[in-house]
Coordinates of C-alpha atoms in Angstrom, one line a residue:
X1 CA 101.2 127.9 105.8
X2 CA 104.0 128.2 103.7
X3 CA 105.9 124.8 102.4
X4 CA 107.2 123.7 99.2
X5 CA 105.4 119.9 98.2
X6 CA 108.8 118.7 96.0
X7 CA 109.2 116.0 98.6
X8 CA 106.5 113.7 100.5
X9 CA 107.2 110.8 102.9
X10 CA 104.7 108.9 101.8
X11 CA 101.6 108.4 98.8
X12 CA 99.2 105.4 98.8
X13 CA 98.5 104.9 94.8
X14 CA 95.8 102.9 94.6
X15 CA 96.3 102.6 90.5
X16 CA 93.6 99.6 89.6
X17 CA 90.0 98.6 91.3
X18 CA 90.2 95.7 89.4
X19 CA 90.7 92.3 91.5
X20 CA 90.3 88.7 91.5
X21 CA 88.0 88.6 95.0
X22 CA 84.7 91.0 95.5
X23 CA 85.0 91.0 99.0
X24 CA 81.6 92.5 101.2
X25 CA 83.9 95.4 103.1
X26 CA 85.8 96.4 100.1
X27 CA 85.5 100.5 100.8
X28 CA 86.4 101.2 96.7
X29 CA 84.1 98.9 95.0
X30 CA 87.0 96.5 94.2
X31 CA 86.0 93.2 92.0
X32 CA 86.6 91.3 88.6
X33 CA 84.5 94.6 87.0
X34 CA 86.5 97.0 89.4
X35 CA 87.5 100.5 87.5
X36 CA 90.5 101.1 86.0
X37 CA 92.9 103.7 84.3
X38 CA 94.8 103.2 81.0
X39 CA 98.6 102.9 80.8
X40 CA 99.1 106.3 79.4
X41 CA 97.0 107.8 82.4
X42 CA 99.5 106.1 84.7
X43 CA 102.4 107.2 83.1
X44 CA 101.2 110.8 83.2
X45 CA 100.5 110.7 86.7
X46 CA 104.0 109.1 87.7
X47 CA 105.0 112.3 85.8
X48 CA 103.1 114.6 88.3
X49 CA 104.1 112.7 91.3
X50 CA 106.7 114.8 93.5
X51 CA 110.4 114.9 92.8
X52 CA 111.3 113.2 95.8
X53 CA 109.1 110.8 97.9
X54 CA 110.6 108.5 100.6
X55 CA 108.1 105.3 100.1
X56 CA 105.1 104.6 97.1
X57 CA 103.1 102.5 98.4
X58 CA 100.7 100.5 95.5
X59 CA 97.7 99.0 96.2
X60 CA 94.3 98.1 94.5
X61 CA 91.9 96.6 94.0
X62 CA 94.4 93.6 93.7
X63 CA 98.0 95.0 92.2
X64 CA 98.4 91.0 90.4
X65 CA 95.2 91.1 88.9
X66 CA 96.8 94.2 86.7
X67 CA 99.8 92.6 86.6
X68 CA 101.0 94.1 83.4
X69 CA 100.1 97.8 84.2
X70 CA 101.6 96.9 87.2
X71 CA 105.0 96.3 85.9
X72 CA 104.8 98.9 83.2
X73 CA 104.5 101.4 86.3
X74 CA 107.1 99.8 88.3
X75 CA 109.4 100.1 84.9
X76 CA 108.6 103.5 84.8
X77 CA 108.8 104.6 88.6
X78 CA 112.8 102.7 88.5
X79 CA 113.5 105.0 85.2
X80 CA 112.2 108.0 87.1
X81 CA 113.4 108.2 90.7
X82 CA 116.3 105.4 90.0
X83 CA 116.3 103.2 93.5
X84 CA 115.6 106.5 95.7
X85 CA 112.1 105.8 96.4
X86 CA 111.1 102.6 98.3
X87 CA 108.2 100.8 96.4
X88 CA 105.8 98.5 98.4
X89 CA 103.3 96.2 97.0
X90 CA 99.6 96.0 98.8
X91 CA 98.3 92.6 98.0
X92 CA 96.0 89.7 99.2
X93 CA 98.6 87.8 98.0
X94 CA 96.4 85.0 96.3
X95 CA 97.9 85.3 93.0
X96 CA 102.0 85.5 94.5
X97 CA 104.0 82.9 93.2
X98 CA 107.5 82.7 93.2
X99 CA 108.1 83.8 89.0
X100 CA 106.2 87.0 90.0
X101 CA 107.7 87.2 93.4
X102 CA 111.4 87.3 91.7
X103 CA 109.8 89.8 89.0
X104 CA 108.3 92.2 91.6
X105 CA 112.0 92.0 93.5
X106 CA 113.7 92.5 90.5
X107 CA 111.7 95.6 89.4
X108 CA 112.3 96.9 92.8
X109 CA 109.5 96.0 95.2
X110 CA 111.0 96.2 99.2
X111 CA 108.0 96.3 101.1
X112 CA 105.0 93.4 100.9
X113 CA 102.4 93.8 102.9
X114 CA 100.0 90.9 102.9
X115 CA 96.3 92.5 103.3
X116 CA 93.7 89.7 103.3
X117 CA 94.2 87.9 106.9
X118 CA 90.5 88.3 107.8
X119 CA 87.1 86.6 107.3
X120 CA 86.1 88.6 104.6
X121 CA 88.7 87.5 101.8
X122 CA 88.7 84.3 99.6
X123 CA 91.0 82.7 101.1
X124 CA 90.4 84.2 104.8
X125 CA 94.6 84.0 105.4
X126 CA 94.7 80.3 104.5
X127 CA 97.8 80.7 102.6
X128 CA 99.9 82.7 105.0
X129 CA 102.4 79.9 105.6
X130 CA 102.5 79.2 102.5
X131 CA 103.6 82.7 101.7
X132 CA 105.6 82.9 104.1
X133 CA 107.8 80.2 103.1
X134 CA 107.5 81.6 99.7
X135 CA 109.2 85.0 100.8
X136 CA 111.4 83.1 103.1
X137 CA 113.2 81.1 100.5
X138 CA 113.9 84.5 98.8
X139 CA 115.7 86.3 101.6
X140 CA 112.3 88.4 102.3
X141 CA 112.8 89.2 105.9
X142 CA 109.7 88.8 108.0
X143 CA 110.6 90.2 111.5
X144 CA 108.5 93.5 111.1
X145 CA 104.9 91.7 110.7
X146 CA 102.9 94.6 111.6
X147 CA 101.7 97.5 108.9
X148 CA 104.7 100.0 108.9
X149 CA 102.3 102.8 110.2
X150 CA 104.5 104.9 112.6
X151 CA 106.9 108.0 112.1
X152 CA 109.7 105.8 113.3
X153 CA 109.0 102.7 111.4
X154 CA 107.1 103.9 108.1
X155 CA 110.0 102.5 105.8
X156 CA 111.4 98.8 106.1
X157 CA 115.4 98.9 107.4
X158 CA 116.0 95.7 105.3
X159 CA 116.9 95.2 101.5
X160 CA 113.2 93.4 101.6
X161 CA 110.6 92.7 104.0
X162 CA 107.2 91.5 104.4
X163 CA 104.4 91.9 107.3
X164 CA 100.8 90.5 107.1
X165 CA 97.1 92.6 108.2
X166 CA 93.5 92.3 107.0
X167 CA 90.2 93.7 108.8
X168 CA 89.9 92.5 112.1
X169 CA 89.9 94.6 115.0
X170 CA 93.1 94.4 116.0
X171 CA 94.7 94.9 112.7
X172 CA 92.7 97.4 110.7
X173 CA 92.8 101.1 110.7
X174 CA 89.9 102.7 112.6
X175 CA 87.6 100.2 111.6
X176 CA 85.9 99.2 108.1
X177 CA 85.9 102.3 106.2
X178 CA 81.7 104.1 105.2
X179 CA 82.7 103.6 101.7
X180 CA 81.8 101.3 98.7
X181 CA 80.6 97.9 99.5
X182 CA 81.1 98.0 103.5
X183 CA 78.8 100.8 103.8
X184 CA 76.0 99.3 101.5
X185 CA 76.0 95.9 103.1
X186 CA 76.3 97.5 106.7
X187 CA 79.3 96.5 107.3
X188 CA 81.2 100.4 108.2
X189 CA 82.2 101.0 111.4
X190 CA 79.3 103.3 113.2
X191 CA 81.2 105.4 116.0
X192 CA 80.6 108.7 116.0
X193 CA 83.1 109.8 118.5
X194 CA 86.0 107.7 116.5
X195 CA 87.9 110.2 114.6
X196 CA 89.2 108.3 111.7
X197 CA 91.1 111.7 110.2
X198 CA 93.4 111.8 113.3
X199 CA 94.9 108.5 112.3
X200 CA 97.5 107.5 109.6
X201 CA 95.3 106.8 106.5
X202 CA 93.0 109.5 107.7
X203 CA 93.8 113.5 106.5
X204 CA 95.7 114.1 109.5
X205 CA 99.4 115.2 108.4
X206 CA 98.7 115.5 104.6
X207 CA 100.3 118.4 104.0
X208 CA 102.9 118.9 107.1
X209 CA 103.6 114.9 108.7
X210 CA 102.7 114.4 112.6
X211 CA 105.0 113.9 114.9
X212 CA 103.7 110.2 115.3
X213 CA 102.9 109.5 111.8
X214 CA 104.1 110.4 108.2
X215 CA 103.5 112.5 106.0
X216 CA 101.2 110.8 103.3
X217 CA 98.5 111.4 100.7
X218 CA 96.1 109.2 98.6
X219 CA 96.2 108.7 94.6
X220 CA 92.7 106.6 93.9
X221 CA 92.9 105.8 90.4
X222 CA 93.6 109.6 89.5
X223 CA 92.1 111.6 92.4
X224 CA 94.7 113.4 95.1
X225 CA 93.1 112.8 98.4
X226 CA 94.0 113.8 101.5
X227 CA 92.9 109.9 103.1
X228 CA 92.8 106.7 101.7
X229 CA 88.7 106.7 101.8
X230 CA 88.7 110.0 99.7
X231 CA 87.2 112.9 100.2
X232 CA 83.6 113.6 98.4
X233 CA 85.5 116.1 96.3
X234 CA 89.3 115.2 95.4
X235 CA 91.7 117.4 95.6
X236 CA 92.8 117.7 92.6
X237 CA 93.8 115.3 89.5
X238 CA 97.4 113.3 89.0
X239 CA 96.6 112.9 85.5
X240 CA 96.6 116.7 84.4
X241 CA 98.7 118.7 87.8
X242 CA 101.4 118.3 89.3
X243 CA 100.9 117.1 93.0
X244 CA 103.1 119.4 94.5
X245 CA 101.5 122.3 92.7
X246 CA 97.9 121.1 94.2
X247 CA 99.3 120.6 97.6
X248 CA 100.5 124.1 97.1
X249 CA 97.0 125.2 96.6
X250 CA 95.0 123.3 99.0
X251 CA 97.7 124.9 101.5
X252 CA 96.4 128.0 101.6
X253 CA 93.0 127.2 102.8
X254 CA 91.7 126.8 106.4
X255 CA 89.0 123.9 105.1
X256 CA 92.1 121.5 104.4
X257 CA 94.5 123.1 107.1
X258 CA 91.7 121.7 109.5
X259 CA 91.7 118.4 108.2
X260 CA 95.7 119.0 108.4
X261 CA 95.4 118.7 111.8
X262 CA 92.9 115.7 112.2
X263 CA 90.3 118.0 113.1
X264 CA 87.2 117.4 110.3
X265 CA 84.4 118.9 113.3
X266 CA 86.0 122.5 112.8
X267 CA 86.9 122.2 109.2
X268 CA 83.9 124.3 108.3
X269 CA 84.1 127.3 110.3
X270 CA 86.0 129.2 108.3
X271 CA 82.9 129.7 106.2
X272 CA 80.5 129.5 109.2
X273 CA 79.9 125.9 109.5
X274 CA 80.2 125.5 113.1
X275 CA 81.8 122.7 115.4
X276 CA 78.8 122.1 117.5
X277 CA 76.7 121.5 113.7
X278 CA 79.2 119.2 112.7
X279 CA 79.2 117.6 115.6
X280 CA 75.6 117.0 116.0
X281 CA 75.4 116.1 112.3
X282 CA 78.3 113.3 113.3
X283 CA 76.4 111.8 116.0
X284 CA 72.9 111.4 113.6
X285 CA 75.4 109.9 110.5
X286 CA 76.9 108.1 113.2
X287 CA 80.6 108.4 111.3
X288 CA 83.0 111.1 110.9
X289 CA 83.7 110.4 107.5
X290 CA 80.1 110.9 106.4
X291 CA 79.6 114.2 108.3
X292 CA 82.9 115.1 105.6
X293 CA 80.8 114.0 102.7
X294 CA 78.1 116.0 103.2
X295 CA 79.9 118.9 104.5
X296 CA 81.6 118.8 100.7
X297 CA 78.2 118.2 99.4
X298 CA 76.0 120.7 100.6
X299 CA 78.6 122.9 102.1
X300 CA 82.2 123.4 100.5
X301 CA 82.6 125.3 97.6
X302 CA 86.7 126.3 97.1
X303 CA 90.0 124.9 95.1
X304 CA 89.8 121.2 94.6
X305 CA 87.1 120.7 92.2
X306 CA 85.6 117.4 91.2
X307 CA 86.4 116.0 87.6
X308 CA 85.0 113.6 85.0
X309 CA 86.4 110.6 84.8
X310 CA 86.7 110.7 81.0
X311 CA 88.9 107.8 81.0
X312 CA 88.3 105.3 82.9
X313 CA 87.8 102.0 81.7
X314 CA 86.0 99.3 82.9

């Protein structure tokens, strides 16, 4: 596989745990104690994210619970890429008011995507009309509703816009995630013949795009991931390499190609780790995602290596 990594179509930087709500299915541990990175980390990993990116998508954790790293890095990201990347804002929305609604839209937030419309938040979506009159009265166009997931529709057409999601089955992707809180209180979605990877959010298309979904790649806290759960070993780290540069390196190994592809069963054979193991191993974890942790625990030993945390903050 040869590509150059300059430009990506789309990261997911989840930049804080911390967040005002400690909800049961949170896959990352998320709460008033959530992790969290300093400022100067961020800034050094907004200085290794490619040169050109079509959409940054930041999420928590709850972004407004950080809300002055949270500027700071939208401050930074407008000095950097200058208008040419679009910048949306993953929130539950509880702590959106119109003062930090003009802020966000004046430091250059165009996408809003409301994720808390289920029965495991605080507020369970009570304040959707409320928030929708708030983004209403500031010309935030609400006709695309739905999570902008697809190749055709991954970045908003309008100057602003705003959609609404949370963990139902309906609106959530491939179920709650075996990670953090959801998978110690039960709550993780046990289907072993779902194949999370194959699915936006999942590793399919994390180094090439699909040709139904974009090209995109996780940041949690510091850790390059190829999905938003994260894989047992990260890629590589934002803080200290350039992404490109890791994508570059991960590129050149059958392991990650296979997870390229949405294909985690066959991700192992290169190193004799056969399809019909993993899936046997699949069906007794009863989750894709877990076979992949313990395929990187007991099997994987290659590029991305895992790192200290050294600082983190809590």
């Amino acid at each position: 596989m040869t590509q150059e990594f300059n430009h990506i179509e789309s990261v997911y930087w989840v930049f804080t745990q911390l967040c005002n709500d400690e909800c049961d299915h949170c896959y990352n541990n998320s709460g008033p104690r959530g992790e969290r990175i300093s400022e100067e980390e961020c800034m050094a990993i907004i200085g290794n994210l490619p040169e050109s990116m079509d959409r940054l998508i930041l999420s928590g954790g709850e972004p407004l619970a950080d809300k002055k790293l949270l500027y700071k890095i939208l401050d930074r990201l407008q000095g950097r890429y200058q208008g040419r990347v679009q910048l949306m804002l993953q929130t539950n929305g509880d702590l959106l008011n119109g003062q930090i609604l003009d802020t966000l839209l004046e430091k250059g937030i165009t996408r809003f995507d409301i994720a808390s419309i289920d029965r495991y938040h605080k507020h369970a979506g009570a304040r959707l009309m409320e928030l929708a009159e708030l983004f209403a009265s500031r010309g935030v166009n609400g006709d695309d509703k739905d999570p902008l997931v697809e190749k055709s529709t991954y970045l908003t057409k309008h100057k602003a816009s705003w959609g609404y999601w949370g963990a139902t089955i309906d609106m959530w992707l491939g179920g709650n995630w075996a990670r953090g809180r959801a998978y110690e209180k039960g709550l993780w979605k046990e289907d072993p013949e779902h194949n999370f990877c194959a699915i936006l959010s999942g590793g399919k298309g994390f180094l090439t795009g699909a040709e139904d979904i974009p090209q995109e790649i996780s940041i949690q806290l510091w850790k390059i991931n190829p999905c938003c759960p994260g894989t047992k070993v990260p890629l590589g780290d934002a803080r200290t390499e350039k992404v490109a540069d890791v994508l570059q390196r991960v590129s050149k190994s059958e392991i990650w190609q296979k997870i390229n592809e949405g294909k985690p069963l066959e991700m192992g054979e290169s190193i004799g780790v056969t399809a019909e193991l993993a899936k046997e191993r699949t069906a007794q974890l009863k989750n894709i995602c877990l076979w992949c942790d313990e395929f990187f625990e007991k099997h994987y030993q290659g590029e991305a290596v895992e790192r200290s945390c050294g600082g983190c903050r809590r």
